[in-house]
Short mmCIF file of C-alpha atoms and ligand atoms in Angstrom, two decimals:
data_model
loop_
_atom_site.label_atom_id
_atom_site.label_comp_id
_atom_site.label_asym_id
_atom_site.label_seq_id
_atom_site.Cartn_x
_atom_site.Cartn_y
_atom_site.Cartn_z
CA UNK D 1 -9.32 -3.59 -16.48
CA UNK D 2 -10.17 -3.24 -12.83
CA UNK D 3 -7.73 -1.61 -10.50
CA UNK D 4 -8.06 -2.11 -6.84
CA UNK D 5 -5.60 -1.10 -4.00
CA UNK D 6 -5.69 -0.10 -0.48
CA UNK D 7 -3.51 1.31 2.51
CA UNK D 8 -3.62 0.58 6.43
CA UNK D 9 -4.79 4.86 8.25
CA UNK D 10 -1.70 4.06 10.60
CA UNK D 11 0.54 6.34 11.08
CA UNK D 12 1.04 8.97 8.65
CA UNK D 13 2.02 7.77 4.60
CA UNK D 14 5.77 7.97 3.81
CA UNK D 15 8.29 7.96 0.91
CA UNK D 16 7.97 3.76 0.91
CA UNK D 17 3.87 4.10 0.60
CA UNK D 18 4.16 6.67 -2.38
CA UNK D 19 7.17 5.77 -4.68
CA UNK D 20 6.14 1.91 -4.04
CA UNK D 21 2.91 2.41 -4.16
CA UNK D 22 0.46 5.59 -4.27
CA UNK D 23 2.09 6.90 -7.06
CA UNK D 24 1.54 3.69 -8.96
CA UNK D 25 -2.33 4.16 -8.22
CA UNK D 26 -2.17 7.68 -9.91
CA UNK D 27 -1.03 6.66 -13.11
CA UNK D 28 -2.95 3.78 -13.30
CA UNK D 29 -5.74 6.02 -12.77
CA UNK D 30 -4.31 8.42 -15.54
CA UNK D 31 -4.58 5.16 -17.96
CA UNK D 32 -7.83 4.20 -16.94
CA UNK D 33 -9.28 7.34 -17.49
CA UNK D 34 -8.19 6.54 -21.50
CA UNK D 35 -8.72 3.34 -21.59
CA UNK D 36 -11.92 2.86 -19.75
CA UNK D 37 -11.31 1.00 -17.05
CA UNK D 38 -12.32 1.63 -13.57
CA UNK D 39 -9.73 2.17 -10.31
CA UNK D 40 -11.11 1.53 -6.57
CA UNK D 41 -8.78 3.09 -4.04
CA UNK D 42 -9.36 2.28 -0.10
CA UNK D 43 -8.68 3.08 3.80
CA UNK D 44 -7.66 -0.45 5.12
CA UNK D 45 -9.49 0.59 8.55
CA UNK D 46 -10.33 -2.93 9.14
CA UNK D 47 -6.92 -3.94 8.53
CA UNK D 48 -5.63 -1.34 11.00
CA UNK D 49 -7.57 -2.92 14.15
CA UNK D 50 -6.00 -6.12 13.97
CA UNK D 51 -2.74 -4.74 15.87
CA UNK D 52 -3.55 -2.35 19.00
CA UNK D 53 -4.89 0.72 18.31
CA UNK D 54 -6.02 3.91 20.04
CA UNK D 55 -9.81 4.65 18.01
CA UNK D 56 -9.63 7.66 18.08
CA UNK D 57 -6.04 7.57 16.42
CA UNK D 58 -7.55 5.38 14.08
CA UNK D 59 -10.39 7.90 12.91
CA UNK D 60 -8.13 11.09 12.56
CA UNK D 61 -5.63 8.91 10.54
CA UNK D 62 -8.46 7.45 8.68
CA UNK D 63 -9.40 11.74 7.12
CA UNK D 64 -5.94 12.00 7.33
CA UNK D 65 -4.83 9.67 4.80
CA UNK D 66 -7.90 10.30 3.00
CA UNK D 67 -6.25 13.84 2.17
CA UNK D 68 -2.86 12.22 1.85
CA UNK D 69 -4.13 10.31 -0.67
CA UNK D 70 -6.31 13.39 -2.69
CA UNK D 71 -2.85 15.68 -2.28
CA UNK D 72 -0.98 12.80 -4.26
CA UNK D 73 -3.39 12.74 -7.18
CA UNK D 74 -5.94 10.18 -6.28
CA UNK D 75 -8.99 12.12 -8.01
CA UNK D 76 -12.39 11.16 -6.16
CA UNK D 77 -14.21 12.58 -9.12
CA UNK D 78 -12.15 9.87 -12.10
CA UNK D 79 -11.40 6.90 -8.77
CA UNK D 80 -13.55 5.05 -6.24
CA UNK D 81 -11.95 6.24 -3.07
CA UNK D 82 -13.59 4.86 0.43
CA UNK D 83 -12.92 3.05 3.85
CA UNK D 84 -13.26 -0.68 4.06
CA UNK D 85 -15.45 0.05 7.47
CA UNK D 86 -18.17 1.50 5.31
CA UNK D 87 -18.82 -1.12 3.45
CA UNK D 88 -19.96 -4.08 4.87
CA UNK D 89 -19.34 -6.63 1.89
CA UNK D 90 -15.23 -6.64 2.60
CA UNK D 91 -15.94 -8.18 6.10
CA UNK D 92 -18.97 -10.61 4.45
CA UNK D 93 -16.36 -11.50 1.79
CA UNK D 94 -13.80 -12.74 4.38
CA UNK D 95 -15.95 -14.87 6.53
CA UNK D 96 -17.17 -16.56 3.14
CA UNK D 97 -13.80 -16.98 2.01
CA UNK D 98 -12.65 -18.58 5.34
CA UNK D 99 -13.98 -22.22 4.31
CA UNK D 100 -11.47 -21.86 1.62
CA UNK D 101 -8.13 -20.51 2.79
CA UNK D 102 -6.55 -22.82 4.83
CA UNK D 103 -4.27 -22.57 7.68
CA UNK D 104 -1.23 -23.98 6.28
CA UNK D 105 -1.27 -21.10 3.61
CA UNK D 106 -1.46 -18.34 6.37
CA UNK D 107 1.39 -20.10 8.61
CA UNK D 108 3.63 -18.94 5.62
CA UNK D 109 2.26 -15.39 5.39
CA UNK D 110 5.96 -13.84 6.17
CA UNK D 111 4.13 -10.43 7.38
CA UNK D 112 2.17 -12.70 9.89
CA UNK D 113 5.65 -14.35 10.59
CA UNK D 114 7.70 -10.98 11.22
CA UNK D 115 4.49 -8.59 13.24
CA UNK D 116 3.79 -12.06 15.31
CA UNK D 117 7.42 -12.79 16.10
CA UNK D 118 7.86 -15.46 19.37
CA UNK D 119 4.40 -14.30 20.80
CA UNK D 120 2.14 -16.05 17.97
CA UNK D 121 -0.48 -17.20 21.02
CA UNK D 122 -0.55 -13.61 21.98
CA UNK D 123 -1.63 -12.28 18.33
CA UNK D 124 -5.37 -11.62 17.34
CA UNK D 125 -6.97 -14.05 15.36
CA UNK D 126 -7.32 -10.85 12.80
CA UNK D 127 -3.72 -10.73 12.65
CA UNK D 128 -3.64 -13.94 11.37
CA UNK D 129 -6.71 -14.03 9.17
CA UNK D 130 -5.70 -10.36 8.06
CA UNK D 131 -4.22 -11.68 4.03
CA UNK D 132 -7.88 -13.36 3.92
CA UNK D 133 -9.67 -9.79 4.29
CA UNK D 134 -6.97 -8.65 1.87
CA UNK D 135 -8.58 -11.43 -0.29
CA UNK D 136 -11.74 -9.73 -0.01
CA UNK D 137 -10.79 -6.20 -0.79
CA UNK D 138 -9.49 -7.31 -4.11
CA UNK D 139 -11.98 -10.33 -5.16
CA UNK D 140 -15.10 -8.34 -4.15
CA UNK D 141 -14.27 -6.02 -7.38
CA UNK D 142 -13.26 -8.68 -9.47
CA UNK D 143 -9.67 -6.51 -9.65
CA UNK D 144 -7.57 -7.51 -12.19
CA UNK D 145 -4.42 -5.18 -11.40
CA UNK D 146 -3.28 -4.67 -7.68
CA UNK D 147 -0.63 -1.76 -7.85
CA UNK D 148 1.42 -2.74 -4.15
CA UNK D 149 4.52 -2.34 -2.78
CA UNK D 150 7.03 -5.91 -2.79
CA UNK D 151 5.96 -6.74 0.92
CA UNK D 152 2.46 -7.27 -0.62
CA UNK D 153 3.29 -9.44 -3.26
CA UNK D 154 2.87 -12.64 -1.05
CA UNK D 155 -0.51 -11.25 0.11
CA UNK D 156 -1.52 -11.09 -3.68
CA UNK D 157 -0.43 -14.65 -4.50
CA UNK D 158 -2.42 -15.67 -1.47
CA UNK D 159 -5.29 -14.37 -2.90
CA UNK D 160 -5.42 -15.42 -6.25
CA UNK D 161 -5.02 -19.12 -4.64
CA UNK D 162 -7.99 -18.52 -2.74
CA UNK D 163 -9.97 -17.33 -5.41
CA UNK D 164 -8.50 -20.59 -7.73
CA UNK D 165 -9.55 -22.35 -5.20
CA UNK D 166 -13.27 -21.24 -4.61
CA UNK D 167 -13.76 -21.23 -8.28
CA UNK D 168 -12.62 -25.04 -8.63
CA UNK D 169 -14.78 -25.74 -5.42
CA UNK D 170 -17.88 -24.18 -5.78
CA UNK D 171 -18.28 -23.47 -9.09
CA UNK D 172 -18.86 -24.69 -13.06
CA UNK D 173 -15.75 -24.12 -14.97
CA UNK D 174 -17.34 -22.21 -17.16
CA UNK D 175 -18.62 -19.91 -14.63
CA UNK D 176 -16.10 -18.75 -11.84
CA UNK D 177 -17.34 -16.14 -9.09
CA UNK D 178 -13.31 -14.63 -9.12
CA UNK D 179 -10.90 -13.21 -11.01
CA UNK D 180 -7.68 -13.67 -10.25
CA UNK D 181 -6.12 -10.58 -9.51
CA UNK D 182 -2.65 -9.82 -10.73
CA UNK D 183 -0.13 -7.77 -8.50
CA UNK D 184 1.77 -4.99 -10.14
CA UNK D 185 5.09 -3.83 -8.65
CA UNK D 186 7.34 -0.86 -9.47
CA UNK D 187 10.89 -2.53 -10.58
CA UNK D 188 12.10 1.10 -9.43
CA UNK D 189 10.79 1.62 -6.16
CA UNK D 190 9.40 -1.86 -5.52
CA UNK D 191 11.26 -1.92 -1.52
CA UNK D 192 12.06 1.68 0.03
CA UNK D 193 14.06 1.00 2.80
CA UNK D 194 15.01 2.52 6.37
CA UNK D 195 16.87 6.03 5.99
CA UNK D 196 18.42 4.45 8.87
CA UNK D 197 19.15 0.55 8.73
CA UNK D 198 19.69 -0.25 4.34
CA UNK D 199 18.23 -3.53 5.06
CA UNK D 200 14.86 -3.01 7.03
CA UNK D 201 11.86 -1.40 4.99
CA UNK D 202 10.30 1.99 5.42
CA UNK D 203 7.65 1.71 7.42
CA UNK D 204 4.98 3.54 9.58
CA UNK D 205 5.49 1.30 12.52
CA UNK D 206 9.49 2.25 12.46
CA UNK D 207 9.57 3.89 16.36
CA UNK D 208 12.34 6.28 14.78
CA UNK D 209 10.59 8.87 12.74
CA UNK D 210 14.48 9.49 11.44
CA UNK D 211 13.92 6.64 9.95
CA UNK D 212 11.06 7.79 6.97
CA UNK D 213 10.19 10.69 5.21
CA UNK D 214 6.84 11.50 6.30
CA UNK D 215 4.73 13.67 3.62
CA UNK D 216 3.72 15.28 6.35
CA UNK D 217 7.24 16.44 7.12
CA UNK D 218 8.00 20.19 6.92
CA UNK D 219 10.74 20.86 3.59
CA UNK D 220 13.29 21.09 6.52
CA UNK D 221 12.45 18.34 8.45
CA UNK D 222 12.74 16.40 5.21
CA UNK D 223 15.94 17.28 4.13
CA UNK D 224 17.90 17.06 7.73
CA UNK D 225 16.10 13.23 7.33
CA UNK D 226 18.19 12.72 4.22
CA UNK D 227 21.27 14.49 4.90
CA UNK D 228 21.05 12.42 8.33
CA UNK D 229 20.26 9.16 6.78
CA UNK D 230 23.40 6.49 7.37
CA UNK D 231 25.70 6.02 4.72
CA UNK D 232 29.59 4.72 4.29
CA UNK D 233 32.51 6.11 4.12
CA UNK D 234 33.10 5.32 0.26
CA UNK D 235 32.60 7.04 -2.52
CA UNK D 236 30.04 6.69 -4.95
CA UNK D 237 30.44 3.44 -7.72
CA UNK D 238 30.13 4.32 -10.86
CA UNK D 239 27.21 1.52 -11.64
CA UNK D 240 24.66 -0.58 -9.07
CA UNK D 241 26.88 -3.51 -9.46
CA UNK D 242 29.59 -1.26 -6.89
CA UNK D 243 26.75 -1.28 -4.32
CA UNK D 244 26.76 -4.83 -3.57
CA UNK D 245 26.99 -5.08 0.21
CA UNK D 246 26.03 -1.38 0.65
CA UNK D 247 22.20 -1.20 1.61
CA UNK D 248 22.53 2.23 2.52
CA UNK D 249 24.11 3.65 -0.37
CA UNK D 250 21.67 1.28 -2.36
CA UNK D 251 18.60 2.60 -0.85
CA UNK D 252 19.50 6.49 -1.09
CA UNK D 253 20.37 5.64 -4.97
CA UNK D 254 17.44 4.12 -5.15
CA UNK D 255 15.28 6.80 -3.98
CA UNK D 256 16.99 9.12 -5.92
CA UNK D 257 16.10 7.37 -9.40
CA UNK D 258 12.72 6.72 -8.59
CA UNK D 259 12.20 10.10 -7.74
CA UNK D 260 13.95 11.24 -11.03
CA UNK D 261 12.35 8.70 -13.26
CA UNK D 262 15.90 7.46 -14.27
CA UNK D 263 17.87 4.45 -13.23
CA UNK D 264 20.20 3.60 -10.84
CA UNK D 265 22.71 3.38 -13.31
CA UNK D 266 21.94 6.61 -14.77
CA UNK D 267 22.07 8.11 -11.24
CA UNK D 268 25.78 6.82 -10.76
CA UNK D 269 26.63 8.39 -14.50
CA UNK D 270 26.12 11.49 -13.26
CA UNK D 271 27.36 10.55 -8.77
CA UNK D 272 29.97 7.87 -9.63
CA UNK D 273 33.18 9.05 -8.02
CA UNK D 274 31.61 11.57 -5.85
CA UNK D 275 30.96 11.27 -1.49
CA UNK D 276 27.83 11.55 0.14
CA UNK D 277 28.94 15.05 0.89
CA UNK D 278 27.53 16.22 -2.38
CA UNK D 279 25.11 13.09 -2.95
CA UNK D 280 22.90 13.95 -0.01
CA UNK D 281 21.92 17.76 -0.63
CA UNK D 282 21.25 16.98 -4.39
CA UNK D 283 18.98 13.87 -3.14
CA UNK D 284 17.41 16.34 -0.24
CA UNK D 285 16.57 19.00 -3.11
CA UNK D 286 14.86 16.41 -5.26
CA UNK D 287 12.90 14.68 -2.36
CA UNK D 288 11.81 18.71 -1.03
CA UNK D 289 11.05 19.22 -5.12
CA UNK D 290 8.65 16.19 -5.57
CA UNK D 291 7.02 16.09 -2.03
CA UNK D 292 6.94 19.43 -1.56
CA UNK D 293 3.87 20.48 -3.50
CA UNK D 294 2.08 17.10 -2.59
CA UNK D 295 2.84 17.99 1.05
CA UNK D 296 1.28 21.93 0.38
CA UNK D 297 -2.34 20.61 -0.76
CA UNK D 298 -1.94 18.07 2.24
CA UNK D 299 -2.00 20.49 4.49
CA UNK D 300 -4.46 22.29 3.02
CA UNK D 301 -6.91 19.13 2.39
CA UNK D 302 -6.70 17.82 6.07
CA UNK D 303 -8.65 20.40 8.07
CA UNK D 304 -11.36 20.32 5.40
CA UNK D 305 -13.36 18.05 7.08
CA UNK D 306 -16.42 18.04 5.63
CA UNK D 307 -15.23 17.32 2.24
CA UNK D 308 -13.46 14.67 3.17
CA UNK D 309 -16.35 12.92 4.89
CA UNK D 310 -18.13 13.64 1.70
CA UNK D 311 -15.59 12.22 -0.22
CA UNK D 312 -15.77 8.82 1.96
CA UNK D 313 -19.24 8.55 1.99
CA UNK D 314 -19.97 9.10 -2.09
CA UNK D 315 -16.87 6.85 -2.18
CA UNK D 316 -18.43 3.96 -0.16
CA UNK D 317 -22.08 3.86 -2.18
CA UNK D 318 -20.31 3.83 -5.31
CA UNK D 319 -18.38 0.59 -3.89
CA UNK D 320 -21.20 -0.80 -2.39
CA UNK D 321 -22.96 -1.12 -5.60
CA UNK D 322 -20.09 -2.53 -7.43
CA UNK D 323 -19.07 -5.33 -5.13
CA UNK D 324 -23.18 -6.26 -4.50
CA UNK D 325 -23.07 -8.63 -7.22
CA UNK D 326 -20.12 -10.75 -6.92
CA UNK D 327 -20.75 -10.78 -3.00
CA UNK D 328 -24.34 -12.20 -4.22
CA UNK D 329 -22.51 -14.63 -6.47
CA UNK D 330 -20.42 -15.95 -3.74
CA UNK D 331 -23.55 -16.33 -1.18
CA UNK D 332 -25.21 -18.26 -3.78
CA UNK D 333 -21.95 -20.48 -4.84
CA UNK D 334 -22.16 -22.02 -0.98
CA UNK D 335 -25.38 -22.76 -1.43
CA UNK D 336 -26.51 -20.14 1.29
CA UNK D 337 -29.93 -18.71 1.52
CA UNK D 338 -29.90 -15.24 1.31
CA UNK D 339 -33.68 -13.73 0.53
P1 TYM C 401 0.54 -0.66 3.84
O1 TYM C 401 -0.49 0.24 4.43
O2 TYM C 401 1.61 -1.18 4.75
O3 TYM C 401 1.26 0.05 2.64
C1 TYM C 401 0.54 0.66 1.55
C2 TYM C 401 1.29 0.41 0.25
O4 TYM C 401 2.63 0.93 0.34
C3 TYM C 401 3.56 -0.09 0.00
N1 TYM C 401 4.77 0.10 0.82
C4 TYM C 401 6.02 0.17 0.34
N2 TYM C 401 6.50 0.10 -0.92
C5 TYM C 401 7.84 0.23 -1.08
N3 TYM C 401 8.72 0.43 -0.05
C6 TYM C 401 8.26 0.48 1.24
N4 TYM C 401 9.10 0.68 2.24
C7 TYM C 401 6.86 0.36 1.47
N5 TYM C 401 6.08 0.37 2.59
C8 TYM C 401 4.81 0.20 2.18
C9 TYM C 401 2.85 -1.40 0.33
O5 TYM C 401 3.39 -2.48 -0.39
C10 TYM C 401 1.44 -1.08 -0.06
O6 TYM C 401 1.25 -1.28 -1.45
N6 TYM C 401 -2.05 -4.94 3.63
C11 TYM C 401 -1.80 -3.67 2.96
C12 TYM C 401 -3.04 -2.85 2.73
C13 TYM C 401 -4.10 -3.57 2.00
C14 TYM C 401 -4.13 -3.86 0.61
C15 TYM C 401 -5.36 -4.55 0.39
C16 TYM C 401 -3.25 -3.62 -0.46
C17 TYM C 401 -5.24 -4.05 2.55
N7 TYM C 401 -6.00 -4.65 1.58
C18 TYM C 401 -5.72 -5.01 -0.89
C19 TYM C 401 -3.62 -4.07 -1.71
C20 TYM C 401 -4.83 -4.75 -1.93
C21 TYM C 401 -0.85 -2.86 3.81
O7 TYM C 401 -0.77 -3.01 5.01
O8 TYM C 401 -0.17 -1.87 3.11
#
């Protein structure tokens, strides 16, 4: 098994990133570590300049999420942790694997569809081609589990087309360059939404910082989020069929069970019947409980500069020498000279 994952340095990483995703990597990383395999976790810094940036933002978020990710239990000693930018074969990959994709397949890309809106002759061309580079990140290490968030899952499918595709192109059947990678999706937490709109996602480019619990956020700033988040009127049901129509209520359930390892059922066996007047400090408590050590090492991990660097930098070797052969594979499958 070959685990590969990554995350865009924008912004700082939220509830969404780590209940859909980060904490996903960590015990996949705890399995691996039993069953042999081998996890590769990155800084999508080449991802991040396809939408206007400020560099040196983009840096500083770059250490910063390194130690967001560390504080969370990514282990740089057991995982392959590194930035896309220092190594060279993601951005190889993706001009290789541009004769294959085709446009048609990245007019669908809904992500392309929602960041490009009206102003599609205003985008980057990276905007565009970005789900091809996310082809690269993954096909490079011949990943065979790709622990994402729901809004990814397109992105995935994308990729393992691509990589079909190559394989039935360029190669002998019995000898395909790719492996098709296989997304893996927490039914739990697979779509954290808004704390303050039930039916738009958490996410780093949300202008209202109401709107996400930032694991940077102080223990109080984090529970005035919740206790702030919108809600209804209504009582809790007491099981998730009672939320239909109530994203809000959903969502703050939601989080609530992921963060307790129980299900939204369970949650409502023990909230059914009760208001948001005693849902929301209980929720607050459990979201201050869970973040709030992962937030401590944070903060300690962030101003440690030079480990971090270090960390990046043994990272990227390691993940330069285990993409160099399938990026040789793929040179050689196009019939291009390459000494
Ligand atoms: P990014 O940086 O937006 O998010 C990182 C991870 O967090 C998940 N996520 C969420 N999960 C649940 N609820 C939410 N509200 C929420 N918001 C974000 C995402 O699904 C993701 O798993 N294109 C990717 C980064 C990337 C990548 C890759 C991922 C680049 N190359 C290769 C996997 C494999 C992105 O922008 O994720």
């Amino acid at each position: 098994m070959r685990v590969v994952s990554g995350i865009q340095p924008t912004g700082s990483l939220h509830l969404g990133n780590y209940l859909g995703a980060i904490r996903n990597w960590v015990r996949m990383q705890d399995e691996m570590a039993q069953d042999g395999g081998q996890c590769l976790f990155f800084l999508a810094d080449l991802h991040a300049i396809s939408m206007p940036h400020v560099p040196a933002d983009l840096r500083a978020s770059t250490l910063e999420m390194t130690a967001a990710l560390v504080a969370c239990g990514v282990d740089p000693a057991r995982s392959v942790l590194f930035n896309q930018a220092q190594v060279p074969a993601h951005a190889e990959l993706q001009w290789l694997l541009g004769g294959t994709a085709r446009m048609g397949w990245m007019n669908r890309m809904t992500q392309w569809k929602d960041k490009a809106g009206k102003n599609r002759e205003g985008q980057s061309v990276a905007l565009f081609t970005y789900p091809v580079l996310q082809a690269a990140d993954v096909l490079l290490y011949q990943a065979t589990h790709v622990p994402v968030g729901e809004d990814q899952k397109q992105h995935l499918e994308l990729a393992r087309d691509i990589a079909q595709k190559f394989n039935n192109d360029f190669c002998a059947a019995d000898a395909p360059v790719f492996t098709l990678p296989e997304p893996i999706v927490p039914p739990e937490a697979a779509r954290i939404m808004s704390l303050r709109d039930g039916s738009a996602k958490m996410s780093k480019s949300d202008p209202s910082d109401m709107s996400r619990i930032n694991l940077a956020d102080d223990p109080d700033t984090m529970s005035k989020k919740v206790k702030k988040a919108k809600t209804d009127p209504e009582p809790l049901p007491s099981d998730v069929a009672g939320l239909e129509g109530r994203a809000d209520a959903l969502n703050l359930v939601s989080i609530y069970a992921a963060l307790a390892g129980i299900s939204a059922d369970a949650v409502l066996t023990q909230y059914g019947g009760q208001g948001f007047g005693v849902f929301k400090p209980a929720l607050a408590d459990l979201v201050v409980d869970v973040l709030g050590p992962i937030r401590q090492r944070f903060v300690e991990l962030k101003e440690d500069r030079e480990s971090l660097d270090a960390i990046l930098a043994r990272g990227a070797a390691r993940a330069r020498e285990i993409g160099g052969p399938t990026l040789k594979a793929a040179y050689d499958a196009l019939g291009l000279i390459r000494g």
